[in-house]
Amino acid sequence: QVQLVESGGGLVQAGGSLRLSCAASGSIFPINAMNWYRQAPGKQRELVGVITSGGTTNYADSVKGRFTISRDNAKNTVYLQMNSLKPEDTAVYSCNLEDWGTGDDYWGQGTQVTVSS
């Protein structure tokens, strides 16, 4: 069983920065890719980006160049550094782990990010 706990959300002005963290329990974190998603009110959930177990990253076009995902396998934690934030980045951000061995899907509780104009 894996538990994911996000932290670091909050209210920030446009142009500002926030860093989200997602701490995972269990031993499967280092061998799995981690995803960050977001969901704004009235909109579908959107994949923000992914980091593989080896550290390769990929991002949605909407955040490319502004957001950076990193991971610390020793701490079982993945990070989402968000710079140059825009009001349209306002959403609940959640981390996700899909266990490649079992197909089980784990989600954090989500953390609210609000960007004011």
CSV table of N, CA and C in Angstrom, one decimal:
chain,number,residue,atom,x,y,z
A,1,GLN,N,0.9,-1.2,0.0
A,1,GLN,CA,0.0,0.0,0.0
A,1,GLN,C,0.9,1.2,0.0
A,2,VAL,N,0.5,2.2,-0.8
A,2,VAL,CA,1.3,3.5,-0.9
A,2,VAL,C,0.4,4.6,-0.5
A,3,GLN,N,0.9,5.5,0.3
A,3,GLN,CA,0.2,6.7,0.6
A,3,GLN,C,1.0,7.9,0.1
A,4,LEU,N,0.3,8.9,-0.6
A,4,LEU,CA,0.9,10.0,-1.1
A,4,LEU,C,0.4,11.3,-0.4
A,5,VAL,N,1.2,12.1,0.1
A,5,VAL,CA,0.8,13.3,0.8
A,5,VAL,C,1.5,14.5,0.1
A,6,GLU,N,0.6,15.4,-0.4
A,6,GLU,CA,1.1,16.7,-1.0
A,6,GLU,C,1.2,17.8,0.0
A,7,SER,N,2.1,18.7,-0.3
A,7,SER,CA,2.1,19.9,0.5
A,7,SER,C,2.7,21.0,-0.3
A,8,GLY,N,2.6,22.3,0.2
A,8,GLY,CA,3.2,23.4,-0.5
A,8,GLY,C,2.3,24.3,-1.3
A,9,GLY,N,1.0,24.0,-1.4
A,9,GLY,CA,0.1,24.8,-2.1
A,9,GLY,C,-0.2,26.1,-1.3
A,10,GLY,N,-0.9,27.0,-2.0
A,10,GLY,CA,-1.2,28.3,-1.4
A,10,GLY,C,-1.6,29.3,-2.4
A,11,LEU,N,-1.6,30.6,-1.9
A,11,LEU,CA,-2.0,31.7,-2.7
A,11,LEU,C,-0.8,32.5,-3.1
A,12,VAL,N,-0.7,32.8,-4.3
A,12,VAL,CA,0.5,33.5,-4.8
A,12,VAL,C,0.1,34.5,-5.9
A,13,GLN,N,0.8,35.6,-6.0
A,13,GLN,CA,0.5,36.6,-7.1
A,13,GLN,C,1.0,36.1,-8.4
A,14,ALA,N,0.4,36.5,-9.5
A,14,ALA,CA,0.9,36.2,-10.8
A,14,ALA,C,2.4,36.6,-10.9
A,15,GLY,N,3.1,35.7,-11.6
A,15,GLY,CA,4.6,35.9,-11.7
A,15,GLY,C,5.4,35.3,-10.6
A,16,GLY,N,4.7,34.9,-9.5
A,16,GLY,CA,5.4,34.3,-8.4
A,16,GLY,C,5.7,32.8,-8.6
A,17,SER,N,6.2,32.2,-7.5
A,17,SER,CA,6.6,30.8,-7.5
A,17,SER,C,6.1,30.1,-6.3
A,18,LEU,N,5.9,28.8,-6.5
A,18,LEU,CA,5.6,27.8,-5.4
A,18,LEU,C,6.3,26.5,-5.7
A,19,ARG,N,6.6,25.8,-4.7
A,19,ARG,CA,7.1,24.4,-4.8
A,19,ARG,C,6.2,23.5,-4.1
A,20,LEU,N,5.7,22.5,-4.8
A,20,LEU,CA,4.9,21.5,-4.2
A,20,LEU,C,5.7,20.3,-3.9
A,21,SER,N,5.4,19.6,-2.9
A,21,SER,CA,6.1,18.3,-2.5
A,21,SER,C,5.0,17.2,-2.5
A,22,CYS,N,5.5,16.0,-2.8
A,22,CYS,CA,4.6,14.8,-2.6
A,22,CYS,C,5.5,13.7,-2.0
A,23,ALA,N,5.1,13.4,-0.8
A,23,ALA,CA,5.9,12.4,0.0
A,23,ALA,C,5.2,11.1,-0.1
A,24,ALA,N,5.9,10.0,-0.4
A,24,ALA,CA,5.3,8.7,-0.6
A,24,ALA,C,5.8,7.8,0.5
A,25,SER,N,4.9,6.9,0.9
A,25,SER,CA,5.2,5.8,1.8
A,25,SER,C,5.5,4.6,1.0
A,26,GLY,N,6.1,3.6,1.6
A,26,GLY,CA,6.3,2.3,0.9
A,26,GLY,C,7.6,2.3,0.1
A,27,SER,N,7.9,1.1,-0.4
A,27,SER,CA,9.2,0.8,-1.0
A,27,SER,C,9.2,0.9,-2.5
A,28,ILE,N,8.0,1.1,-3.2
A,28,ILE,CA,8.0,1.1,-4.6
A,28,ILE,C,8.2,2.4,-5.3
A,29,PHE,N,8.3,3.5,-4.5
A,29,PHE,CA,8.5,4.8,-5.1
A,29,PHE,C,9.7,4.9,-6.0
A,30,PRO,N,10.9,4.4,-5.6
A,30,PRO,CA,12.0,4.7,-6.5
A,30,PRO,C,11.9,4.0,-7.9
A,31,ILE,N,11.1,3.0,-8.0
A,31,ILE,CA,11.1,2.2,-9.3
A,31,ILE,C,10.0,2.6,-10.2
A,32,ASN,N,9.2,3.6,-9.8
A,32,ASN,CA,8.1,4.0,-10.6
A,32,ASN,C,8.1,5.5,-11.0
A,33,ALA,N,7.5,5.7,-12.1
A,33,ALA,CA,7.4,7.1,-12.6
A,33,ALA,C,6.3,7.8,-11.7
A,34,MET,N,6.5,9.1,-11.6
A,34,MET,CA,5.5,9.9,-10.8
A,34,MET,C,4.9,10.9,-11.7
A,35,ASN,N,3.6,11.2,-11.5
A,35,ASN,CA,2.9,12.1,-12.3
A,35,ASN,C,2.4,13.3,-11.4
A,36,TRP,N,2.3,14.4,-12.0
A,36,TRP,CA,1.6,15.6,-11.4
A,36,TRP,C,0.4,15.9,-12.3
A,37,TYR,N,-0.7,16.0,-11.7
A,37,TYR,CA,-2.0,16.4,-12.4
A,37,TYR,C,-2.5,17.7,-11.7
A,38,ARG,N,-3.4,18.3,-12.4
A,38,ARG,CA,-4.1,19.4,-11.9
A,38,ARG,C,-5.5,19.4,-12.4
A,39,GLN,N,-6.4,20.0,-11.6
A,39,GLN,CA,-7.8,20.1,-12.0
A,39,GLN,C,-8.4,21.5,-11.5
A,40,ALA,N,-8.7,22.3,-12.5
A,40,ALA,CA,-9.4,23.6,-12.2
A,40,ALA,C,-10.9,23.4,-12.1
A,41,PRO,N,-11.5,24.3,-11.4
A,41,PRO,CA,-13.0,24.2,-11.3
A,41,PRO,C,-13.7,24.1,-12.7
A,42,GLY,N,-14.5,23.2,-12.9
A,42,GLY,CA,-15.3,23.1,-14.1
A,42,GLY,C,-14.5,22.5,-15.3
A,43,LYS,N,-13.3,22.1,-15.0
A,43,LYS,CA,-12.4,21.6,-16.1
A,43,LYS,C,-12.0,20.2,-15.9
A,44,GLN,N,-11.6,19.5,-16.9
A,44,GLN,CA,-11.1,18.1,-16.8
A,44,GLN,C,-9.7,18.1,-16.2
A,45,ARG,N,-9.4,17.0,-15.5
A,45,ARG,CA,-8.1,16.9,-14.9
A,45,ARG,C,-7.0,16.9,-16.1
A,46,GLU,N,-5.9,17.5,-15.8
A,46,GLU,CA,-4.9,17.7,-16.8
A,46,GLU,C,-3.6,17.2,-16.3
A,47,LEU,N,-2.9,16.4,-17.1
A,47,LEU,CA,-1.5,16.0,-16.8
A,47,LEU,C,-0.6,17.1,-16.9
A,48,VAL,N,0.1,17.5,-15.8
A,48,VAL,CA,1.0,18.6,-15.8
A,48,VAL,C,2.4,18.1,-16.3
A,49,GLY,N,2.8,17.0,-15.8
A,49,GLY,CA,4.1,16.4,-16.2
A,49,GLY,C,4.4,15.1,-15.5
A,50,VAL,N,5.5,14.5,-15.9
A,50,VAL,CA,5.9,13.2,-15.4
A,50,VAL,C,7.4,13.1,-15.2
A,51,ILE,N,7.8,12.4,-14.2
A,51,ILE,CA,9.2,12.1,-14.1
A,51,ILE,C,9.4,10.6,-13.9
A,52,THR,N,10.2,10.0,-14.8
A,52,THR,CA,10.5,8.6,-14.7
A,52,THR,C,11.3,8.2,-13.5
A,53,SER,N,11.5,6.9,-13.3
A,53,SER,CA,12.3,6.5,-12.2
A,53,SER,C,13.7,6.9,-12.4
A,54,GLY,N,14.1,7.1,-13.6
A,54,GLY,CA,15.5,7.5,-13.9
A,54,GLY,C,15.7,9.0,-14.0
A,55,GLY,N,14.6,9.7,-13.8
A,55,GLY,CA,14.7,11.2,-13.7
A,55,GLY,C,14.4,11.9,-15.0
A,56,THR,N,14.0,11.2,-16.0
A,56,THR,CA,13.6,11.9,-17.3
A,56,THR,C,12.2,12.5,-17.1
A,57,THR,N,12.1,13.8,-17.6
A,57,THR,CA,10.8,14.5,-17.4
A,57,THR,C,10.2,14.8,-18.7
A,58,ASN,N,8.9,15.0,-18.6
A,58,ASN,CA,8.1,15.5,-19.8
A,58,ASN,C,7.0,16.4,-19.2
A,59,TYR,N,6.6,17.4,-20.0
A,59,TYR,CA,5.7,18.4,-19.5
A,59,TYR,C,4.6,18.7,-20.5
A,60,ALA,N,3.5,19.1,-20.0
A,60,ALA,CA,2.4,19.7,-20.8
A,60,ALA,C,2.9,21.0,-21.4
A,61,ASP,N,2.5,21.3,-22.6
A,61,ASP,CA,2.9,22.5,-23.3
A,61,ASP,C,2.6,23.7,-22.5
A,62,SER,N,1.5,23.7,-21.8
A,62,SER,CA,1.0,24.8,-21.0
A,62,SER,C,2.0,25.2,-19.9
A,63,VAL,N,2.8,24.3,-19.5
A,63,VAL,CA,3.7,24.6,-18.3
A,63,VAL,C,5.2,24.5,-18.7
A,64,LYS,N,5.5,24.1,-19.9
A,64,LYS,CA,6.8,23.8,-20.3
A,64,LYS,C,7.6,25.1,-20.2
A,65,GLY,N,8.8,25.0,-19.6
A,65,GLY,CA,9.6,26.2,-19.5
A,65,GLY,C,9.4,27.0,-18.2
A,66,ARG,N,8.3,26.6,-17.5
A,66,ARG,CA,7.9,27.3,-16.2
A,66,ARG,C,7.9,26.4,-15.1
A,67,PHE,N,7.6,25.1,-15.3
A,67,PHE,CA,7.5,24.2,-14.2
A,67,PHE,C,8.6,23.1,-14.4
A,68,THR,N,9.1,22.7,-13.2
A,68,THR,CA,10.1,21.6,-13.2
A,68,THR,C,9.8,20.6,-12.2
A,69,ILE,N,9.8,19.3,-12.6
A,69,ILE,CA,9.6,18.2,-11.7
A,69,ILE,C,11.0,17.6,-11.4
A,70,SER,N,11.1,17.3,-10.1
A,70,SER,CA,12.3,16.6,-9.7
A,70,SER,C,12.0,15.5,-8.6
A,71,ARG,N,12.9,14.7,-8.3
A,71,ARG,CA,12.6,13.6,-7.3
A,71,ARG,C,13.8,13.4,-6.5
A,72,ASP,N,13.6,13.0,-5.2
A,72,ASP,CA,14.6,12.6,-4.3
A,72,ASP,C,14.3,11.2,-3.8
A,73,ASN,N,14.8,10.2,-4.4
A,73,ASN,CA,14.4,8.8,-4.1
A,73,ASN,C,14.8,8.4,-2.6
A,74,ALA,N,15.9,9.1,-2.1
A,74,ALA,CA,16.3,8.8,-0.7
A,74,ALA,C,15.2,9.3,0.2
A,75,LYS,N,14.4,10.3,-0.2
A,75,LYS,CA,13.4,10.8,0.7
A,75,LYS,C,12.0,10.4,0.2
A,76,ASN,N,11.9,9.6,-0.8
A,76,ASN,CA,10.6,9.1,-1.3
A,76,ASN,C,9.7,10.3,-1.6
A,77,THR,N,10.3,11.3,-2.2
A,77,THR,CA,9.6,12.6,-2.5
A,77,THR,C,9.8,13.1,-3.9
A,78,VAL,N,8.7,13.6,-4.5
A,78,VAL,CA,8.8,14.2,-5.8
A,78,VAL,C,8.3,15.7,-5.6
A,79,TYR,N,8.9,16.5,-6.4
A,79,TYR,CA,8.7,18.0,-6.3
A,79,TYR,C,8.1,18.5,-7.6
A,80,LEU,N,7.4,19.6,-7.4
A,80,LEU,CA,6.9,20.4,-8.6
A,80,LEU,C,7.3,21.8,-8.3
A,81,GLN,N,8.3,22.3,-9.0
A,81,GLN,CA,8.7,23.7,-8.9
A,81,GLN,C,7.9,24.5,-9.9
A,82,MET,N,7.2,25.5,-9.5
A,82,MET,CA,6.3,26.3,-10.4
A,82,MET,C,6.8,27.7,-10.4
A,83,ASN,N,7.2,28.2,-11.5
A,83,ASN,CA,7.7,29.6,-11.6
A,83,ASN,C,6.8,30.3,-12.6
A,84,SER,N,6.9,31.6,-12.6
A,84,SER,CA,6.2,32.5,-13.5
A,84,SER,C,4.7,32.1,-13.5
A,85,LEU,N,4.1,31.9,-12.4
A,85,LEU,CA,2.7,31.4,-12.3
A,85,LEU,C,1.8,32.4,-12.9
A,86,LYS,N,0.7,31.8,-13.5
A,86,LYS,CA,-0.3,32.6,-14.1
A,86,LYS,C,-1.7,32.3,-13.5
A,87,PRO,N,-2.6,33.2,-13.6
A,87,PRO,CA,-4.0,32.9,-13.0
A,87,PRO,C,-4.6,31.6,-13.5
A,88,GLU,N,-4.2,31.3,-14.8
A,88,GLU,CA,-4.8,30.0,-15.3
A,88,GLU,C,-4.1,28.8,-14.8
A,89,ASP,N,-3.1,28.9,-13.9
A,89,ASP,CA,-2.5,27.8,-13.3
A,89,ASP,C,-3.3,27.4,-12.0
A,90,THR,N,-4.3,28.2,-11.6
A,90,THR,CA,-5.1,28.0,-10.4
A,90,THR,C,-5.8,26.6,-10.6
A,91,ALA,N,-5.6,25.7,-9.6
A,91,ALA,CA,-6.1,24.4,-9.7
A,91,ALA,C,-5.8,23.7,-8.4
A,92,VAL,N,-6.4,22.5,-8.3
A,92,VAL,CA,-5.9,21.5,-7.2
A,92,VAL,C,-4.9,20.6,-7.9
A,93,TYR,N,-3.7,20.6,-7.3
A,93,TYR,CA,-2.6,19.8,-7.9
A,93,TYR,C,-2.5,18.5,-7.1
A,94,SER,N,-2.4,17.4,-7.8
A,94,SER,CA,-2.3,16.1,-7.2
A,94,SER,C,-1.1,15.3,-7.8
A,95,CYS,N,-0.5,14.5,-6.9
A,95,CYS,CA,0.5,13.6,-7.4
A,95,CYS,C,-0.1,12.2,-7.6
A,96,ASN,N,0.5,11.4,-8.5
A,96,ASN,CA,0.0,10.1,-8.8
A,96,ASN,C,1.1,9.2,-9.1
A,97,LEU,N,0.9,8.0,-8.6
A,97,LEU,CA,1.9,6.9,-8.8
A,97,LEU,C,1.1,5.7,-9.4
A,98,GLU,N,1.5,5.2,-10.5
A,98,GLU,CA,0.9,4.0,-11.1
A,98,GLU,C,2.0,2.9,-11.0
A,99,ASP,N,1.7,1.9,-10.2
A,99,ASP,CA,2.7,0.9,-9.9
A,99,ASP,C,2.8,0.0,-11.2
A,100,TRP,N,3.9,0.0,-11.9
A,100,TRP,CA,4.1,-0.7,-13.1
A,100,TRP,C,4.0,-2.2,-12.9
A,101,GLY,N,4.3,-2.6,-11.7
A,101,GLY,CA,4.2,-4.1,-11.4
A,101,GLY,C,2.8,-4.6,-11.2
A,102,THR,N,1.9,-3.9,-10.6
A,102,THR,CA,0.6,-4.4,-10.3
A,102,THR,C,-0.5,-3.6,-11.1
A,103,GLY,N,-0.2,-2.4,-11.6
A,103,GLY,CA,-1.2,-1.6,-12.2
A,103,GLY,C,-2.0,-0.8,-11.2
A,104,ASP,N,-1.7,-0.9,-9.9
A,104,ASP,CA,-2.4,-0.2,-8.9
A,104,ASP,C,-2.1,1.3,-9.1
A,105,ASP,N,-3.1,2.1,-8.8
A,105,ASP,CA,-3.1,3.6,-9.0
A,105,ASP,C,-3.2,4.3,-7.7
A,106,TYR,N,-2.3,5.1,-7.4
A,106,TYR,CA,-2.3,5.8,-6.1
A,106,TYR,C,-2.4,7.3,-6.3
A,107,TRP,N,-3.2,8.0,-5.5
A,107,TRP,CA,-3.3,9.5,-5.6
A,107,TRP,C,-3.1,10.1,-4.2
A,108,GLY,N,-2.6,11.3,-4.2
A,108,GLY,CA,-2.6,12.1,-3.0
A,108,GLY,C,-3.9,12.8,-2.9
A,109,GLN,N,-4.0,13.6,-1.8
A,109,GLN,CA,-5.3,14.2,-1.5
A,109,GLN,C,-5.5,15.5,-2.3
A,110,GLY,N,-4.4,16.0,-2.8
A,110,GLY,CA,-4.4,17.2,-3.6
A,110,GLY,C,-4.1,18.4,-2.7
A,111,THR,N,-3.5,19.4,-3.4
A,111,THR,CA,-3.2,20.7,-2.7
A,111,THR,C,-3.7,21.9,-3.6
A,112,GLN,N,-4.3,22.9,-3.0
A,112,GLN,CA,-4.8,24.0,-3.8
A,112,GLN,C,-3.7,25.0,-4.1
A,113,VAL,N,-3.7,25.4,-5.3
A,113,VAL,CA,-2.8,26.5,-5.8
A,113,VAL,C,-3.7,27.5,-6.4
A,114,THR,N,-3.6,28.7,-5.8
A,114,THR,CA,-4.4,29.9,-6.3
A,114,THR,C,-3.5,31.0,-6.7
A,115,VAL,N,-3.6,31.4,-8.0
A,115,VAL,CA,-2.7,32.5,-8.5
A,115,VAL,C,-3.6,33.7,-8.8
A,116,SER,N,-3.3,34.8,-8.1
A,116,SER,CA,-4.1,36.0,-8.2
A,116,SER,C,-3.5,36.9,-9.3
A,117,SER,N,-4.4,37.6,-10.0
A,117,SER,CA,-3.9,38.5,-11.0
A,117,SER,C,-3.5,39.9,-10.5
